[in-house]
mmCIF file of C-alpha atoms in Angstrom:
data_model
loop_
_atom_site.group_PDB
_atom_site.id
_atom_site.type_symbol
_atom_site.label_atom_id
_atom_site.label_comp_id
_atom_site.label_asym_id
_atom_site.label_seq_id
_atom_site.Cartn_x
_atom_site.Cartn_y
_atom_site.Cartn_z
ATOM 1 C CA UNK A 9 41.091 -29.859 -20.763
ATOM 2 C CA UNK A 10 40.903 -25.843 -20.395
ATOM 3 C CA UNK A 11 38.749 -24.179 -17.472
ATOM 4 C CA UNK A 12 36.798 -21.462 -18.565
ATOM 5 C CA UNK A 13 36.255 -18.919 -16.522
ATOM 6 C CA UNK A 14 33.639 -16.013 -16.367
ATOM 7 C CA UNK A 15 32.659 -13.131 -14.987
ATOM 8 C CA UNK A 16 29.494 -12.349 -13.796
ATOM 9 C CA UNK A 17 28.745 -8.926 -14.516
ATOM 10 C CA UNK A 18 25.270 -8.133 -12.544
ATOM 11 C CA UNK A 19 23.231 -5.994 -15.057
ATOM 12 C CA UNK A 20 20.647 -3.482 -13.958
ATOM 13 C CA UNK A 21 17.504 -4.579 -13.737
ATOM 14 C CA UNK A 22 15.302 -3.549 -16.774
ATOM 15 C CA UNK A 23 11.415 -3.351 -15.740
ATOM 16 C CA UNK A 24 9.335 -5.927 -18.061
ATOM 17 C CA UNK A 25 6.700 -2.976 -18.840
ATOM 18 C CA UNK A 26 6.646 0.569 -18.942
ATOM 19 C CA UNK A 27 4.544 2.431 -16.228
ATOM 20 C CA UNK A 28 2.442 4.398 -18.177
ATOM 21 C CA UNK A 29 -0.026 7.007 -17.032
ATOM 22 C CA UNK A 30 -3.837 6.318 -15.458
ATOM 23 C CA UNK A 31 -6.450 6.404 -17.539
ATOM 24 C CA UNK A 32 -10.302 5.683 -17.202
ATOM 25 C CA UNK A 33 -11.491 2.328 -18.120
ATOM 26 C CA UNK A 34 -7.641 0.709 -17.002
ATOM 27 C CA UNK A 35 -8.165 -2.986 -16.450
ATOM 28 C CA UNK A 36 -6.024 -6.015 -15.427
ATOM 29 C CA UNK A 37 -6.415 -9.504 -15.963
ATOM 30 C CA UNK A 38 -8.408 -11.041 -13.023
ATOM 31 C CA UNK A 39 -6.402 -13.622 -11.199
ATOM 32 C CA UNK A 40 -7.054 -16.412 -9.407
ATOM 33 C CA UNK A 41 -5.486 -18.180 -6.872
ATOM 34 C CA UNK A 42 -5.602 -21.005 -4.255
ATOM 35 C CA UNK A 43 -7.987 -20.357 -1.083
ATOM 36 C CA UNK A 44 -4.596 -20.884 1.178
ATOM 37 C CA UNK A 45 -3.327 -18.602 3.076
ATOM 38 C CA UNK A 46 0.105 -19.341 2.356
ATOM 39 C CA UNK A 47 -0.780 -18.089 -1.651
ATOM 40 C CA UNK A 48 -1.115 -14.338 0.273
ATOM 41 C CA UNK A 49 2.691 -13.458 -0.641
ATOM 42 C CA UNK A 50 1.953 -13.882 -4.281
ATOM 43 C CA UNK A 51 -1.650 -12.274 -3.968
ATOM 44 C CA UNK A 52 0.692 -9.286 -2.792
ATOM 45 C CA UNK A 53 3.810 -9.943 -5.383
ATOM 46 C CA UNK A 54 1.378 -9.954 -8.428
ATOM 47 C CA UNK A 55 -0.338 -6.998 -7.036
ATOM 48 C CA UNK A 56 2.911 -5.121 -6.278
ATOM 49 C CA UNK A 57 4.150 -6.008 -10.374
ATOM 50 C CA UNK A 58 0.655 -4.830 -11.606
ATOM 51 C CA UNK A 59 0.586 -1.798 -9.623
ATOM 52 C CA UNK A 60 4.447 -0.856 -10.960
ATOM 53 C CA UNK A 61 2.906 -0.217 -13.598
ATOM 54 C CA UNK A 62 0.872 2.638 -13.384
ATOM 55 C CA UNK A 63 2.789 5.592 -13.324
ATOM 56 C CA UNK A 64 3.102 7.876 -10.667
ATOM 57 C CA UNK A 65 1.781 5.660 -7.836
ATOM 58 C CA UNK A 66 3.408 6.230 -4.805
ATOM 59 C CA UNK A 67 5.109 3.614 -2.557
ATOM 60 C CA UNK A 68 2.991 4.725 0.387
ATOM 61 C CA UNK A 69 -0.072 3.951 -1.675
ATOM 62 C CA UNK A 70 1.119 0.916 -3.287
ATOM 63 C CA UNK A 71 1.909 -0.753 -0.001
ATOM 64 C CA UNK A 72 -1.492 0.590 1.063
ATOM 65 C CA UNK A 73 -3.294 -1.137 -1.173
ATOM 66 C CA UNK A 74 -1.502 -4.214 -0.940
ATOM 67 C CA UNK A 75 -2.163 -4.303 2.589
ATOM 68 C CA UNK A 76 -5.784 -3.806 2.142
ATOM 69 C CA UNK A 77 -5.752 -6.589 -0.652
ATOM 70 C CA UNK A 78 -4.467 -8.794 1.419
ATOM 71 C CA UNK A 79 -6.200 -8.759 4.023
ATOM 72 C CA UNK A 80 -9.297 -9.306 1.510
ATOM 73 C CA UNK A 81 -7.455 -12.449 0.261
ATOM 74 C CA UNK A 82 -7.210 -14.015 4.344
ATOM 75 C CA UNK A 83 -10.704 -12.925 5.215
ATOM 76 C CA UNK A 84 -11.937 -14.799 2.214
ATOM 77 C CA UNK A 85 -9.699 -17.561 2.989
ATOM 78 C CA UNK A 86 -10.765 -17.801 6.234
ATOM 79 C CA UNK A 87 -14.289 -17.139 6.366
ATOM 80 C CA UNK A 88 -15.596 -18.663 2.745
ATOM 81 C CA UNK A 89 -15.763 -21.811 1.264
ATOM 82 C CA UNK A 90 -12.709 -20.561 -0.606
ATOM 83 C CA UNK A 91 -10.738 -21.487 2.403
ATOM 84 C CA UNK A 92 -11.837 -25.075 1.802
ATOM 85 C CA UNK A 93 -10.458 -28.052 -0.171
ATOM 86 C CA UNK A 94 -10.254 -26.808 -3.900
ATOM 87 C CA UNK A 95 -11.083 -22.971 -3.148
ATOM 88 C CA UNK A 96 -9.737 -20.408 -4.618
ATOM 89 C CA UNK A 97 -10.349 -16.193 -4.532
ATOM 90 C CA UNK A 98 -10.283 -14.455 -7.589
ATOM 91 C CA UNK A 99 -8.981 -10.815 -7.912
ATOM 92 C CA UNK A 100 -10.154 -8.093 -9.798
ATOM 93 C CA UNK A 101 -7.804 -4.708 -10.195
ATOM 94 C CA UNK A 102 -9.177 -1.686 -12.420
ATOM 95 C CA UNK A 103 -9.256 1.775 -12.747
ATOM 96 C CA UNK A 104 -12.944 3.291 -12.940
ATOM 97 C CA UNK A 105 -11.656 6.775 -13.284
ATOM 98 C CA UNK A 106 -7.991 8.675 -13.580
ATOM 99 C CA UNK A 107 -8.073 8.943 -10.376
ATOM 100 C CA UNK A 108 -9.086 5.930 -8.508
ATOM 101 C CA UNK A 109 -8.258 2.403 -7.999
ATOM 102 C CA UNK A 110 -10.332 -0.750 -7.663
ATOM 103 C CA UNK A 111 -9.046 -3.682 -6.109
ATOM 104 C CA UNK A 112 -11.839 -6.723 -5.461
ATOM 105 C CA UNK A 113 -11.309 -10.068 -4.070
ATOM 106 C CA UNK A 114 -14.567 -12.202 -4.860
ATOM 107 C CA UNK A 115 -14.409 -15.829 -2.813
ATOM 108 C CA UNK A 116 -16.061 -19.388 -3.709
ATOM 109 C CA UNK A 117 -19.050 -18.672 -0.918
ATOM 110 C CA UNK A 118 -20.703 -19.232 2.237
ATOM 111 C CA UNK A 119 -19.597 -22.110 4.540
ATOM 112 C CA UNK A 120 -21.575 -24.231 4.973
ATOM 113 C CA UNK A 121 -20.374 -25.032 8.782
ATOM 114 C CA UNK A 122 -19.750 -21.949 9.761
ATOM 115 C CA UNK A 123 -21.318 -18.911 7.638
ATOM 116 C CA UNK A 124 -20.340 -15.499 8.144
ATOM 117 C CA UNK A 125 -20.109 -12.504 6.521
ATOM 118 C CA UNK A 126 -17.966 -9.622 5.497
ATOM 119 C CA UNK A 127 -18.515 -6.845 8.102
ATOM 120 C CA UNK A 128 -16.623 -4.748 11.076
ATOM 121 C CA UNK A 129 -17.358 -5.765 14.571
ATOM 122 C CA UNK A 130 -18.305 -2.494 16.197
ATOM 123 C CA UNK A 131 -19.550 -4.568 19.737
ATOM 124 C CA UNK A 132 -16.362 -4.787 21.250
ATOM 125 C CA UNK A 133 -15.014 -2.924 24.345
ATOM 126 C CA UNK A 134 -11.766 -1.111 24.438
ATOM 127 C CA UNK A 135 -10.350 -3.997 26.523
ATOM 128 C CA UNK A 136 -11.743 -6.940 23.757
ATOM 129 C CA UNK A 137 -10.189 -4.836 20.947
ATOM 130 C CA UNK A 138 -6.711 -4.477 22.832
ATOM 131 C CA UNK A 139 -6.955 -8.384 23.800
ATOM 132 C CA UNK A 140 -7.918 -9.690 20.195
ATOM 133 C CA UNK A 141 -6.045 -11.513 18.555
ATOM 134 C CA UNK A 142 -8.293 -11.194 14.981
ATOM 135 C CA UNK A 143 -11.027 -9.316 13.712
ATOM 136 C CA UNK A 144 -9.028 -6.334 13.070
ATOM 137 C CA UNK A 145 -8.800 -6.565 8.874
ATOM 138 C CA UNK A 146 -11.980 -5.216 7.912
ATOM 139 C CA UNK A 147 -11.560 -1.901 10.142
ATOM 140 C CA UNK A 148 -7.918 -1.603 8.935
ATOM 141 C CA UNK A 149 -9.484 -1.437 5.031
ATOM 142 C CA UNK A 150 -12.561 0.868 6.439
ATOM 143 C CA UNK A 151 -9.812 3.359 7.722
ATOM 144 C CA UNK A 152 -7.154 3.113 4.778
ATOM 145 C CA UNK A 153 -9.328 2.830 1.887
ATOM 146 C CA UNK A 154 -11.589 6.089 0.570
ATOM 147 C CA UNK A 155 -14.439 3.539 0.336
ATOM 148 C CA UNK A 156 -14.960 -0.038 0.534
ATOM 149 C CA UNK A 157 -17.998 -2.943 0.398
ATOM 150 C CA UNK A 158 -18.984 -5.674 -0.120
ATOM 151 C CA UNK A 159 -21.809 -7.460 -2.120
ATOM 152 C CA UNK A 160 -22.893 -11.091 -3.589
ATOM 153 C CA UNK A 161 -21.849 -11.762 -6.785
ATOM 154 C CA UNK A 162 -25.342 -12.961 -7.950
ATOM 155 C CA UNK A 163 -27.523 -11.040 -6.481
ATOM 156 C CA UNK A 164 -30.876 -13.515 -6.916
ATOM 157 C CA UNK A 165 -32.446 -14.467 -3.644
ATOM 158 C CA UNK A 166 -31.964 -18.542 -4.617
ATOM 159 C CA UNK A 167 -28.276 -17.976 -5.269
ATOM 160 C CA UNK A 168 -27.796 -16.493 -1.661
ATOM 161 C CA UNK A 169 -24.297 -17.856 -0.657
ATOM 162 C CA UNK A 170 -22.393 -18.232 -4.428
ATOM 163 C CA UNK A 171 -19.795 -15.700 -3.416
ATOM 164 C CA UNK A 172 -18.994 -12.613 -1.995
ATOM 165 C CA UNK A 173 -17.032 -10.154 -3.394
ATOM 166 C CA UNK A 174 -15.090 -7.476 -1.145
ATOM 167 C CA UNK A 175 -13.769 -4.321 -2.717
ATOM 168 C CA UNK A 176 -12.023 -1.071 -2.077
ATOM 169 C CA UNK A 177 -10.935 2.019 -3.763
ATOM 170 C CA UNK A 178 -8.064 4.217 -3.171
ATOM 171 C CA UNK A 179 -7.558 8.050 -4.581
ATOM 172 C CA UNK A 180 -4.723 8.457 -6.117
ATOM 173 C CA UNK A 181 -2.647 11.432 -5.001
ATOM 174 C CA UNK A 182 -3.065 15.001 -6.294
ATOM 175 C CA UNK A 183 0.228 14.752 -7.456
ATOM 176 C CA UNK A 184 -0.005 11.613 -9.668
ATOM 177 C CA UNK A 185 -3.125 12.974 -11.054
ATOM 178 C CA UNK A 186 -2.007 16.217 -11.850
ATOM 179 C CA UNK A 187 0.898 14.182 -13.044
ATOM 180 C CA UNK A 188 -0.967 12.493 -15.629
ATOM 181 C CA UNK A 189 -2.894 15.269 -17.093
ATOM 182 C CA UNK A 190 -0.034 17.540 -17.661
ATOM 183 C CA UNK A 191 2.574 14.803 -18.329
ATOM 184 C CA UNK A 192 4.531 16.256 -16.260
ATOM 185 C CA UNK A 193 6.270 14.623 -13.090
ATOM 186 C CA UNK A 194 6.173 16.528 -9.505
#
């Protein structure tokens, strides 16, 4: 018999899609995932792949968003029925103007044994907020995002507790807009 050998010759890596340039109206598919925490590093890995794709976005902002996203994704995880047997949190990414991005994370719901909802503890000494361990999400998003909020998804009074969606936008940079309406790269 005759061995065969080959080379591996590592090629470069050729990106799936194009970034192209921002552009009002830009939507993703929504996604949905598992309510487990443990589904977080492919909330972010989807999110990073989608977000490749827009030309111009900076790797500060990307990670910023990411981070913001994900902290979305274990809030609703661990304060929602989402976080439950059979859960999951959807996510919503879109563009309602050239110059701003959407990211939303909408969960399965109220608990039932525990219910709380989306908001920043402001009642905290300095000493609670430099010995807690949690709670900290919510005013990381508040600070990093140029607005953020959150709302039911049905907004009837007898479907109180269906879901909760959580969203924030980010600006993106005077250079990646200026970027996109000259076509030129800064």
């Amino acid at each position: 018999k005759e061995l065969c050998v080959m080379t591996i010759v590592p090629r470069p890596r050729v990106p799936l899609h194009t970034p192209t340039p921002p552009f009002v109206g830009r939507r993703w598919a929504s996604r949905a995932y598992p309510g487990e925490l443990a589904q977080a590093c492919w909330v972010r890995e989807d999110l990073r792949a989608d977000l490749y794709r827009v030309e111009g976005l900076g790797p500060d902002l990307t990670d910023t968003v990411i981070l913001c996203a994900s902290e979305m994704f274990s809030n609703a995880c661990a304060h929602s029925r989402s976080g439950q047997i059979d859960g999951r949190v959807i996510r919503n990414l879109f563009m309602p103007d050239a110059r701003t991005l959407y990211v939303g994370m909408v969960d399965d719901g109220v608990r039932t044994d525990t219910p709380t909802f989306p908001h920043i503890p402001h009642q905290r000494t300095v000493t609670e907020w430099e010995e807690a361990e949690r709670g900290r999400g919510l005013l990381l998003i508040d600070h990093l995002a140029t607005r953020w909020g959150s709302r039911a998804v049905v907004d009837f009074p007898f479907c109180a507790g269906l879901g909760t969606l959580v969203w924030a936008e980010f600006t993106l940079t005077t250079a990646t807009a200026a970027s996109t309406t000259t076509g030129v790269e800064r």
